[in-house]
mmCIF file of C-alpha atoms and ligand atoms in Angstrom:
data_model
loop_
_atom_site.group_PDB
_atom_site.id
_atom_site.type_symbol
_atom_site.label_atom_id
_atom_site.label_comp_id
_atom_site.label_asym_id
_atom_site.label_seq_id
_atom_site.Cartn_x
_atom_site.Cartn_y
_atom_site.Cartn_z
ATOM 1 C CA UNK A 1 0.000 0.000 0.000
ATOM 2 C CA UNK A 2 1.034 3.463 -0.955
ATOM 3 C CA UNK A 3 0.617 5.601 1.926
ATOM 4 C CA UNK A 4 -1.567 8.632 1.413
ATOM 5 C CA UNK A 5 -0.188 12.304 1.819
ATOM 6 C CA UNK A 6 -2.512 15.475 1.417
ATOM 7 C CA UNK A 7 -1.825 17.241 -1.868
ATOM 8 C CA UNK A 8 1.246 19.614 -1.741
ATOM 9 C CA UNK A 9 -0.459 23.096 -1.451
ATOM 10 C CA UNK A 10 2.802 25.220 -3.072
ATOM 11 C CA UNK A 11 -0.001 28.227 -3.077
ATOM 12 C CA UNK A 12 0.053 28.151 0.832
ATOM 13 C CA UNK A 13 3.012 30.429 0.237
ATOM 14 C CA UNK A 14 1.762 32.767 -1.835
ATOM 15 C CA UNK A 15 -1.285 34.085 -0.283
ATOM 16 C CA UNK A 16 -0.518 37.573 0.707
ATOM 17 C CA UNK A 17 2.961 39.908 0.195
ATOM 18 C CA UNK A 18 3.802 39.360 3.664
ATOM 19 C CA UNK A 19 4.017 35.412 3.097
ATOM 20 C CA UNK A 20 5.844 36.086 -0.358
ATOM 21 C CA UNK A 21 8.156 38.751 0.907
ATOM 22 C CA UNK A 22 8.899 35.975 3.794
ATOM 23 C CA UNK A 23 9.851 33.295 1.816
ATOM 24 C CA UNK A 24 11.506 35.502 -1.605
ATOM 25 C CA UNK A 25 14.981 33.921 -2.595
ATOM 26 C CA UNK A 26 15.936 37.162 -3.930
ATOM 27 C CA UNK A 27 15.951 40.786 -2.255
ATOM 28 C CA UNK A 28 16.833 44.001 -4.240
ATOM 29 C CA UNK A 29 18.818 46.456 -2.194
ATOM 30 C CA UNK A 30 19.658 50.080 -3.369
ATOM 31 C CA UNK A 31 23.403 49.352 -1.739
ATOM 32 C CA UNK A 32 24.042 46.752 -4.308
ATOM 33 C CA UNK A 33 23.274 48.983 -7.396
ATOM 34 C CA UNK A 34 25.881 51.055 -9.112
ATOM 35 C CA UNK A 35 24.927 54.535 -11.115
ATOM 36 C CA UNK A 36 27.198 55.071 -14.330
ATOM 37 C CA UNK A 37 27.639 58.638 -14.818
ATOM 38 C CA UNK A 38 28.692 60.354 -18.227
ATOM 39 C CA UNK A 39 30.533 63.829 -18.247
ATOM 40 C CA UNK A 40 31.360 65.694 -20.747
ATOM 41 C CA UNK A 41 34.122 68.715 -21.138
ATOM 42 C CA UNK A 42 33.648 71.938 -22.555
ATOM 43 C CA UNK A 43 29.130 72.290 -22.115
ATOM 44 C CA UNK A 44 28.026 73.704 -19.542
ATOM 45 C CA UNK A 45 24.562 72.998 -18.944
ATOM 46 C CA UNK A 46 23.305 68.408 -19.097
ATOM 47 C CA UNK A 47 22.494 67.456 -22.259
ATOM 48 C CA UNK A 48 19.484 64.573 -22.444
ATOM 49 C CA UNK A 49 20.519 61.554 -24.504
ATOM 50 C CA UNK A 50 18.225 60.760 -27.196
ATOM 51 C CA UNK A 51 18.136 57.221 -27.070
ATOM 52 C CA UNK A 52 18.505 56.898 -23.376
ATOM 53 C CA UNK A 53 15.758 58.564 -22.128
ATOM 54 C CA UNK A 54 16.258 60.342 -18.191
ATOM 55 C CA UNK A 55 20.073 60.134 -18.798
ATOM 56 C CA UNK A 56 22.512 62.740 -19.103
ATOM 57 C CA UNK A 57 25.786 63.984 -20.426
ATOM 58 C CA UNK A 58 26.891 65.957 -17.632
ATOM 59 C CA UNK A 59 28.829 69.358 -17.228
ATOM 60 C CA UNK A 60 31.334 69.415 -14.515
ATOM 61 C CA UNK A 61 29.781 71.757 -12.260
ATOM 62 C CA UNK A 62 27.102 72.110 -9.900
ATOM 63 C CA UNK A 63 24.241 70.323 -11.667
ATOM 64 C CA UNK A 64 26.089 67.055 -11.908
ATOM 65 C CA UNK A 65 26.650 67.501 -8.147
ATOM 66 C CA UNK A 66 23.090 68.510 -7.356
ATOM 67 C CA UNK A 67 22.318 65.266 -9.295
ATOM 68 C CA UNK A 68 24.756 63.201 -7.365
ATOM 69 C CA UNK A 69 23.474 64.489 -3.972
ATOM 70 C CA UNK A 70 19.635 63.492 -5.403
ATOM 71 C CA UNK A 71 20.976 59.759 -5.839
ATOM 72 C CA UNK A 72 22.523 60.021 -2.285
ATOM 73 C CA UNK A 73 19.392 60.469 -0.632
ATOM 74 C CA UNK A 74 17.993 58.199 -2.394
ATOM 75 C CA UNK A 75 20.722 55.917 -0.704
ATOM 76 C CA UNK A 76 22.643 55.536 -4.033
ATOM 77 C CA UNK A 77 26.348 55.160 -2.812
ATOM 78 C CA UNK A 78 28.426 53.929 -6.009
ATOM 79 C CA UNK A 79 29.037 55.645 -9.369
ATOM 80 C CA UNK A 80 31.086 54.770 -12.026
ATOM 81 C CA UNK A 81 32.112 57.679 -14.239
ATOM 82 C CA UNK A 82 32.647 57.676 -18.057
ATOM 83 C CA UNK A 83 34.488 60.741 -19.092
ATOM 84 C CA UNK A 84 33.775 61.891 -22.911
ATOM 85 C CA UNK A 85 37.191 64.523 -23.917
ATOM 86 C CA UNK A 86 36.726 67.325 -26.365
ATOM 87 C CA UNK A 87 39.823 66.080 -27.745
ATOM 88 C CA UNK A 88 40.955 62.667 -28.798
ATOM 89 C CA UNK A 89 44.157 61.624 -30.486
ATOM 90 C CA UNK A 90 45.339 58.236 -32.039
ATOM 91 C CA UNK A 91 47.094 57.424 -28.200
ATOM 92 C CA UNK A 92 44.059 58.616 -26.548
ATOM 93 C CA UNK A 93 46.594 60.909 -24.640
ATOM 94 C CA UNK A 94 42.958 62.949 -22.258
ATOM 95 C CA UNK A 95 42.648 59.519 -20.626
ATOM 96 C CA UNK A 96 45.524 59.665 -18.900
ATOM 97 C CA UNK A 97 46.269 63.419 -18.381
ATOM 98 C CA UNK A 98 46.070 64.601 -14.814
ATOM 99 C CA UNK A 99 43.855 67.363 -15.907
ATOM 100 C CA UNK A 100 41.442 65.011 -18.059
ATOM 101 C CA UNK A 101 37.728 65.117 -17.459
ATOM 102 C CA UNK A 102 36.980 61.765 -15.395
ATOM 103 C CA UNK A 103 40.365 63.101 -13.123
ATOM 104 C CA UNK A 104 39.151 66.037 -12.654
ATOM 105 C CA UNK A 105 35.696 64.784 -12.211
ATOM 106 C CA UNK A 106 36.918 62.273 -9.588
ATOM 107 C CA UNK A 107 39.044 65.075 -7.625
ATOM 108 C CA UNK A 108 35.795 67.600 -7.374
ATOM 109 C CA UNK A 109 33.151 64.320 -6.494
ATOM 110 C CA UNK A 110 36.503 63.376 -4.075
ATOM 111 C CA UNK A 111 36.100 67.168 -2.339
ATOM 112 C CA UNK A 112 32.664 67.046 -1.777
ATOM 113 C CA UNK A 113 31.578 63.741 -0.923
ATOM 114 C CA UNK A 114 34.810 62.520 0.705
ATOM 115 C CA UNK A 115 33.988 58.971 1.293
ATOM 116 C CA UNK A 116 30.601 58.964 1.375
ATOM 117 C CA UNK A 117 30.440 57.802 -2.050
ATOM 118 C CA UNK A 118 32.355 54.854 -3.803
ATOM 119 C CA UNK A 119 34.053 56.398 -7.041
ATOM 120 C CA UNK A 120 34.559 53.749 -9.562
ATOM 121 C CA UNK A 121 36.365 54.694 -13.042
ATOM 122 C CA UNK A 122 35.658 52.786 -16.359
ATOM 123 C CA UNK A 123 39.579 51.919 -18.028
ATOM 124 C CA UNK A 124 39.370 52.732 -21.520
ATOM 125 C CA UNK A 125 40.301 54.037 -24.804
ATOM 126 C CA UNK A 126 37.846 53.742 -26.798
ATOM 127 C CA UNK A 127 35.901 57.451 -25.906
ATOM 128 C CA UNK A 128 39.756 58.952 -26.537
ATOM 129 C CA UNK A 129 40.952 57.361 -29.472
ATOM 130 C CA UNK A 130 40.119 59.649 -32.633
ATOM 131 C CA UNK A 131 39.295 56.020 -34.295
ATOM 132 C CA UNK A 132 37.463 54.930 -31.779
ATOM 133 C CA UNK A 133 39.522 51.506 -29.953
ATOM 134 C CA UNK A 134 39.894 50.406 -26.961
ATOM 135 C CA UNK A 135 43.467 50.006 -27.926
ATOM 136 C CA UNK A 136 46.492 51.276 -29.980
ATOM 137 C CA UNK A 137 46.235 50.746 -33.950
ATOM 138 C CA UNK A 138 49.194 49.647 -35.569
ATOM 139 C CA UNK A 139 50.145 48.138 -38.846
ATOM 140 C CA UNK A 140 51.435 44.486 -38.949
ATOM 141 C CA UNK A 141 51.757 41.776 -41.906
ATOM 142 C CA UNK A 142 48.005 41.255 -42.028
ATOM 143 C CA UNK A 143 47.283 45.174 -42.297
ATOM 144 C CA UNK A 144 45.472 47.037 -39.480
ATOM 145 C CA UNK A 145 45.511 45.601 -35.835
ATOM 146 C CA UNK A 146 44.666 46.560 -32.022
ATOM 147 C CA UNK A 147 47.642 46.355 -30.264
ATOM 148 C CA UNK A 148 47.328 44.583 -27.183
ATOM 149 C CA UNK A 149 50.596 45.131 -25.014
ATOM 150 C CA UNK A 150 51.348 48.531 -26.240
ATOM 151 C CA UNK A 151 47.678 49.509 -25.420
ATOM 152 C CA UNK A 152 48.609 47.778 -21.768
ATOM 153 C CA UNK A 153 51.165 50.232 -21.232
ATOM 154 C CA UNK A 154 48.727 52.725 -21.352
ATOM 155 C CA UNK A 155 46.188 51.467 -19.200
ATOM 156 C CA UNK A 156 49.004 51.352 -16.620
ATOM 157 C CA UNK A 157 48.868 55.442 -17.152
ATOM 158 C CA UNK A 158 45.474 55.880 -16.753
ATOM 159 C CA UNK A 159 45.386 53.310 -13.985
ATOM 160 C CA UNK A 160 47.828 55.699 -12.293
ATOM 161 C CA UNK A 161 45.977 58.979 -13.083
ATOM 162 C CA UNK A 162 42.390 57.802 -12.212
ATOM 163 C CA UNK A 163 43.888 56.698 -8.633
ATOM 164 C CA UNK A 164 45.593 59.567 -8.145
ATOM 165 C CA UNK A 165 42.866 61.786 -8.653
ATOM 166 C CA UNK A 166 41.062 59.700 -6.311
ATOM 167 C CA UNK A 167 39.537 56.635 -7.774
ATOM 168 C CA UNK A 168 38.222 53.786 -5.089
ATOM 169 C CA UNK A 169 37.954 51.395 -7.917
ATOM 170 C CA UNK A 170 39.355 51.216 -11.252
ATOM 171 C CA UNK A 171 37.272 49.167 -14.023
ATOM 172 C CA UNK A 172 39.259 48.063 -17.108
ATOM 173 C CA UNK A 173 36.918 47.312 -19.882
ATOM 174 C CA UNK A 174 39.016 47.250 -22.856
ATOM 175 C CA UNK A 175 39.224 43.186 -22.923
ATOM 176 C CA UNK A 176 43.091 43.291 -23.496
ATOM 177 C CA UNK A 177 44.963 40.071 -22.656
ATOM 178 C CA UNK A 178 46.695 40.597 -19.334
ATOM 179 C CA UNK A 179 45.233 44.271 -18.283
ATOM 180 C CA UNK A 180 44.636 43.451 -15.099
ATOM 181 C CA UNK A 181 48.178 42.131 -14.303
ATOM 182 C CA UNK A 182 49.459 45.323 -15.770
ATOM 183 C CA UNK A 183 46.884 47.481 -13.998
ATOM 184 C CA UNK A 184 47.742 46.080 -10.918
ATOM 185 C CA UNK A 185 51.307 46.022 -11.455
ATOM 186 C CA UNK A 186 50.956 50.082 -11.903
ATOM 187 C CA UNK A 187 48.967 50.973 -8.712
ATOM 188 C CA UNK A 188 51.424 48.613 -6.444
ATOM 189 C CA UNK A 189 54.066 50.503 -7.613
ATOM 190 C CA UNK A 190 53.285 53.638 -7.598
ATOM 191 C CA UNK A 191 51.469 53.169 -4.055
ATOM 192 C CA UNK A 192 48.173 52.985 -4.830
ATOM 193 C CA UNK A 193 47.809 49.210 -3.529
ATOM 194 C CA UNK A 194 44.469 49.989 -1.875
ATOM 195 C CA UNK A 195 42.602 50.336 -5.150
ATOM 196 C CA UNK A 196 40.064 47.406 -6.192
ATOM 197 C CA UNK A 197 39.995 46.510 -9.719
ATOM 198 C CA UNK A 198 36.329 45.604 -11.265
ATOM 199 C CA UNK A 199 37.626 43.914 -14.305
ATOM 200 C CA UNK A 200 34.918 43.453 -16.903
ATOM 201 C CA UNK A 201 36.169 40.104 -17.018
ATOM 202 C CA UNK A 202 33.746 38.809 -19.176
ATOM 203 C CA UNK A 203 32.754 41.378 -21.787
ATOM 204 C CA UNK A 204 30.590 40.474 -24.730
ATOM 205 C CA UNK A 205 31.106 41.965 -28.881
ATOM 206 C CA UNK A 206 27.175 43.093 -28.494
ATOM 207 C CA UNK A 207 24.992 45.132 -30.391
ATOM 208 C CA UNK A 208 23.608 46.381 -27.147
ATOM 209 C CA UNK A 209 25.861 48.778 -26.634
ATOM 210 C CA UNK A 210 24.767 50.696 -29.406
ATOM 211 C CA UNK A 211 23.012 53.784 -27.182
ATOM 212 C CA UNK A 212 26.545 53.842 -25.021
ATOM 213 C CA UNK A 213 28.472 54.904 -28.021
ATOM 214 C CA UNK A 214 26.039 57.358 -29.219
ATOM 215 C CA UNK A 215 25.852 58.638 -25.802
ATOM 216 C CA UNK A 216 30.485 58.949 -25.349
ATOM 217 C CA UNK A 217 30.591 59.073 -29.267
ATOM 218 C CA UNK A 218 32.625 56.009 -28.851
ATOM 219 C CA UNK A 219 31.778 53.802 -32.075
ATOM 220 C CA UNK A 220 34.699 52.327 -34.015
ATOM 221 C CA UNK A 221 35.583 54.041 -37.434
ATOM 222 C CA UNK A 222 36.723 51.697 -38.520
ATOM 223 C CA UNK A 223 35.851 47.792 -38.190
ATOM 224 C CA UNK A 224 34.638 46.479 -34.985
ATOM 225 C CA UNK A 225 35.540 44.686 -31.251
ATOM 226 C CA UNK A 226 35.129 41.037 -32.350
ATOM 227 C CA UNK A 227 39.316 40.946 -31.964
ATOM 228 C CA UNK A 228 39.227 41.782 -28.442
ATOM 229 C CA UNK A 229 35.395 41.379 -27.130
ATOM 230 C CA UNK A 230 34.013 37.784 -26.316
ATOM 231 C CA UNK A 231 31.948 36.154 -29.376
ATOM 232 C CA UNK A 232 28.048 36.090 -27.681
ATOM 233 C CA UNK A 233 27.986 32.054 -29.032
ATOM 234 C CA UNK A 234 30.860 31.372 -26.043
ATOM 235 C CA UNK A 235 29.541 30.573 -22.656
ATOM 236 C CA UNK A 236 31.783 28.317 -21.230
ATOM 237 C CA UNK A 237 35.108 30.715 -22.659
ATOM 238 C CA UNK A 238 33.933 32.831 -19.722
ATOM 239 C CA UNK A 239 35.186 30.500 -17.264
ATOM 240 C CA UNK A 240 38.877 31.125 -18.930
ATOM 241 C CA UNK A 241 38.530 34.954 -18.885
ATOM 242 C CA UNK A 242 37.868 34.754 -15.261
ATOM 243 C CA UNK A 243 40.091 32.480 -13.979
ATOM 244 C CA UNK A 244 42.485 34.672 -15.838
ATOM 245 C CA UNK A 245 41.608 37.463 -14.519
ATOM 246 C CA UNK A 246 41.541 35.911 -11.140
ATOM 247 C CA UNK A 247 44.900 35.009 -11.095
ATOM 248 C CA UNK A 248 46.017 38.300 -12.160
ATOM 249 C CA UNK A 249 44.891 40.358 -9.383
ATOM 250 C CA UNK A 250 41.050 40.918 -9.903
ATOM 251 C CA UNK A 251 39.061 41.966 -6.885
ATOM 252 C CA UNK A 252 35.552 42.106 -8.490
ATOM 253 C CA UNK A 253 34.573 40.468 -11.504
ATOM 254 C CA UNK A 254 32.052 41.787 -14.220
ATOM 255 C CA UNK A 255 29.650 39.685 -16.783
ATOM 256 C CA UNK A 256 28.099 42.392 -19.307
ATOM 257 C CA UNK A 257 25.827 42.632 -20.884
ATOM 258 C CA UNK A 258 23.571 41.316 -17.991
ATOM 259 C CA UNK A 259 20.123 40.501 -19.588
ATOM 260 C CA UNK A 260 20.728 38.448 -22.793
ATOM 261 C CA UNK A 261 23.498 36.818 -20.903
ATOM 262 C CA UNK A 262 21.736 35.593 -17.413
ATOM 263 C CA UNK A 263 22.970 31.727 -18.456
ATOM 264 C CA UNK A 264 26.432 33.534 -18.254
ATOM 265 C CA UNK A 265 26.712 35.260 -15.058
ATOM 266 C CA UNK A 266 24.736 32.168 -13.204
ATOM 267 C CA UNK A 267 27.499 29.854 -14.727
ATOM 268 C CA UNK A 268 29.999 32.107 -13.472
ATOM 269 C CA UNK A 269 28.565 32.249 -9.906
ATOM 270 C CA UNK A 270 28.832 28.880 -9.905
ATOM 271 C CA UNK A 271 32.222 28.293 -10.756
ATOM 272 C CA UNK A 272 33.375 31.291 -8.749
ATOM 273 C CA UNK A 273 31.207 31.507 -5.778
ATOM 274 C CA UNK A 274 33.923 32.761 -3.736
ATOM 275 C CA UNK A 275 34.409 35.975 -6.137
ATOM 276 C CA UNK A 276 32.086 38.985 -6.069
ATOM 277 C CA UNK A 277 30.164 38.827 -9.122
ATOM 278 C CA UNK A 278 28.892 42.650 -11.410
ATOM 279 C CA UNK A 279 26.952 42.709 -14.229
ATOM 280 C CA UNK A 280 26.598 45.617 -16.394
ATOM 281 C CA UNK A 281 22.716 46.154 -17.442
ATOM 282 C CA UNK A 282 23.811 47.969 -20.429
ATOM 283 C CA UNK A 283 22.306 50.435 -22.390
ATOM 284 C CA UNK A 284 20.687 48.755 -25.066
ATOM 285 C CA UNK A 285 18.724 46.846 -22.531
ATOM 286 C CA UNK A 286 17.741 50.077 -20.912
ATOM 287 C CA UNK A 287 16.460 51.752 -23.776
ATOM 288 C CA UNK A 288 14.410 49.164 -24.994
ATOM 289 C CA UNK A 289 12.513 49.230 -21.979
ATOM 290 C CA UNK A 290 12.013 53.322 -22.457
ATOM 291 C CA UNK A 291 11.201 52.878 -25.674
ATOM 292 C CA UNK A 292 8.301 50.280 -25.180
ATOM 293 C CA UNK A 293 7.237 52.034 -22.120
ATOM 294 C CA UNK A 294 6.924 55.391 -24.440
ATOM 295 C CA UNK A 295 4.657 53.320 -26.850
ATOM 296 C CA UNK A 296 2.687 52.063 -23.695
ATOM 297 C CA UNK A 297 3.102 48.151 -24.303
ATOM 298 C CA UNK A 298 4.519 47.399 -21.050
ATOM 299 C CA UNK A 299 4.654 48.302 -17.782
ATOM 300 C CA UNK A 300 8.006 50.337 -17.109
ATOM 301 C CA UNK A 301 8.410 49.956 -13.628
ATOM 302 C CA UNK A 302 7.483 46.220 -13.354
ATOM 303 C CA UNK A 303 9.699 45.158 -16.524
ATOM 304 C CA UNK A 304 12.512 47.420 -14.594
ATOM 305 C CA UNK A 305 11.705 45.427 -11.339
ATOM 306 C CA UNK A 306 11.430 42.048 -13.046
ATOM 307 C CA UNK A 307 14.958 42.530 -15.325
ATOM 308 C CA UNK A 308 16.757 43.407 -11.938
ATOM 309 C CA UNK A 309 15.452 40.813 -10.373
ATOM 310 C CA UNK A 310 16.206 38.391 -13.001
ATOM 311 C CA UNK A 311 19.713 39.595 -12.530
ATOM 312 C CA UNK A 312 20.249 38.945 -9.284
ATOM 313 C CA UNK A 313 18.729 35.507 -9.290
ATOM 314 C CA UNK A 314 20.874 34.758 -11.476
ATOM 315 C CA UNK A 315 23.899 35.222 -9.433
ATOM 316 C CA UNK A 316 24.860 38.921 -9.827
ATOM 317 C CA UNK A 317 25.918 40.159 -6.080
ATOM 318 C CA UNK A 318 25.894 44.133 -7.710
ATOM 319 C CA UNK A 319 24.553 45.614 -10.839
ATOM 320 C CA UNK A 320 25.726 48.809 -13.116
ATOM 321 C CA UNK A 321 22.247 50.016 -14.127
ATOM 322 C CA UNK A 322 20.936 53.272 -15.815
ATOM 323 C CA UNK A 323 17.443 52.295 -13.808
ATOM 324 C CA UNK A 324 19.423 52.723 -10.572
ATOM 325 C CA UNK A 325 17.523 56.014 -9.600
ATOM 326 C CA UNK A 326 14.314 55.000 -10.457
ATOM 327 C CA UNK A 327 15.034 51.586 -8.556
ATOM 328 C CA UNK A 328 15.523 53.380 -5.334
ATOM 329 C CA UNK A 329 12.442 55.142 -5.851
ATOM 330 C CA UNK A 330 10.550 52.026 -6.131
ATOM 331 C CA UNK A 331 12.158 50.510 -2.863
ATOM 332 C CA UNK A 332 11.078 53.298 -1.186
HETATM 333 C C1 LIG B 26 33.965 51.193 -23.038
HETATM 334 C C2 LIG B 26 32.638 50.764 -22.586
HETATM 335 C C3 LIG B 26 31.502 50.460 -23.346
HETATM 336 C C4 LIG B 26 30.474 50.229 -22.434
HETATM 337 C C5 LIG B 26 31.020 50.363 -21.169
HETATM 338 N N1 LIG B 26 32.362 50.662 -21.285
HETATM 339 C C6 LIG B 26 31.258 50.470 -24.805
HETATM 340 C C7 LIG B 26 31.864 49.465 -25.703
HETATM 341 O O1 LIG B 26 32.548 48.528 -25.305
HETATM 342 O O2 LIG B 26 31.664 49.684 -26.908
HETATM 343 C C8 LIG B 26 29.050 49.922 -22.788
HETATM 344 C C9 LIG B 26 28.062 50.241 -21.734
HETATM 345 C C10 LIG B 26 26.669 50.265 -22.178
HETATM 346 O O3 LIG B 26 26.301 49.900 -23.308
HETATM 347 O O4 LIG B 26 25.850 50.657 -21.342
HETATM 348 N N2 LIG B 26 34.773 50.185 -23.533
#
């Protein structure tokens, strides 16, 4: 005889919010989002980016503080800053200068927030290069090619400058082989050893991006990332780019994009549980949610609430989101 059980009654958990908020797996909290920032040199009043609705380029002055101080009550405490020169060369020479915008950006946020605020500084070239890399072009045997250790040598520079000016946390995203080891090597020496690096560890070739480079006017002229960002058919290569990066100092590790690549940044949870985990919810995936919401075919906040959500389920311990500001609101 098969004994007899009552039916399982799953539902009894889901009767009211109380019993669902008791039992959720996963809980959103504003201290585990991070708020990217664009600022610009040479405007002097925030410019509205067309296809990211709500986000700004922003003037280094007061409004970009006034707007920093808004995401601080709101209990926002991390930034990461994307600077966007009024001058690039072929070296992207503004990344690096002491007086370049995200330097002097981080020195002025440094002043008046002190520590209140985590500063973290994307690495790259690719908004400072006149053709648009994240890395030195140079002619070899098989014609034009991103250079990947002489384009090391100069994250080491900007490594330097962005913790100088006051950086918490530097963020190479250029996908150069060995940047970390180099980045690291720089700060060590020149006694910065108390700067994290967020590696974006596992970066993607994706067409999501597309709003980003409109927004830093940032687009290759000329041919694309697929030499240095990962091919979107790899999951398990991911695994190889972390332990990499693992070995070469990383303190936090990055999957990105976040939404089309949840399978990703669960797999690398997995593997790495021991490692804290970001994912970039890029701008492509932000603007298609503003743009459907503008037509009225779905629900902005929910679809907002639901994609972070989904992102921290899937292993994500923080998240780089454009929705950051409009999360906290919600939480509220
Ligand atoms: C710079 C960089 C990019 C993004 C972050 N850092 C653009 C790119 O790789 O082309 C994209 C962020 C976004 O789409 O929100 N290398």
């Amino acid at each position: 005889m098969i004994a007899e059980y009552p039916i399982a009654r799953p539902r009894r958990l889901r009767r009211n919010q109380l019993l669902r908020d008791l039992v959720a797996e996963t809980i959103i909290d504003v201290r585990k989002l991070i708020m990217p920032i664009f600022v610009k040199e040479g405007i002097a009043s925030p410019e509205e980016i067309e296809s990211m609705p709500g986000q700004y380029r922003w003037p280094l002055n007061d409004s970009l503080i006034k707007f920093i101080e808004e995401c601080y009550e709101k209990d926002i405490r991390s930034f990461i800053i994307f600077g966007i020169p009024s001058r690039k060369d072929p070296l992207g020479s503004e990344a690096f200068s002491q007086d370049g915008i995200v330097q002097r950006c981080v020195k002025t946020l440094r002043e008046v927030f002190d520590d209140k605020i985590l500063i973290i500084t994307d690495l790259c070239l690719c908004q400072y290069t006149d053709h648009g890399h994240c890395g030195i072009l140079k002619v070899g045997r098989r014609g034009v090619y991103v250079d990947n250790d002489d384009t090391l040598k100069i994250y080491a520079k900007i490594a330097i400058a962005q913790a100088e000016a006051g950086a918490d946390i530097v963020a190479p995203s250029g996908m150069m082989d060995g940047q970390v080891r180099a980045i690291r090597e720089a700060l060590d020496s020149a006694g910065y050893d108390d700067v994290l690096i967020m590696s974006y560890s596992v970066k993607y070739a994706s067409s999501f991006y597309g709003p980003f480079r409109e927004a830093a006017y940032s687009a290759p002229k000329i041919g694309d990332r697929k030499t240095y960002q990962m091919d979107p058919r790899n999951a398990y290569e991911a695994l190889k780019e972390v332990e990499l990066d693992l070995r070469e100092g990383a303190d936090i590790i990055m999957v990105k994009p976040a939404l089309a690549y949840l399978d990703v940044i669960r797999l690398v949870k997995e593997k790495f549980p021991q490692v804290p985990l970001a994912a970039y919810n890029v701008s492509g995936e932000y603007s298609m949610v503003k743009a459907a919401a503008r037509l009225g075919w779905i629900d902005e906040k929910m679809v907002m609430m639901e994609i972070l959500t989904a992102i921290f389920r899937a292993g994500a311990d923080m998240v780089i989101t454009y929705h950051a500001r409009e999360v906290a609101e919600v939480l509220r």
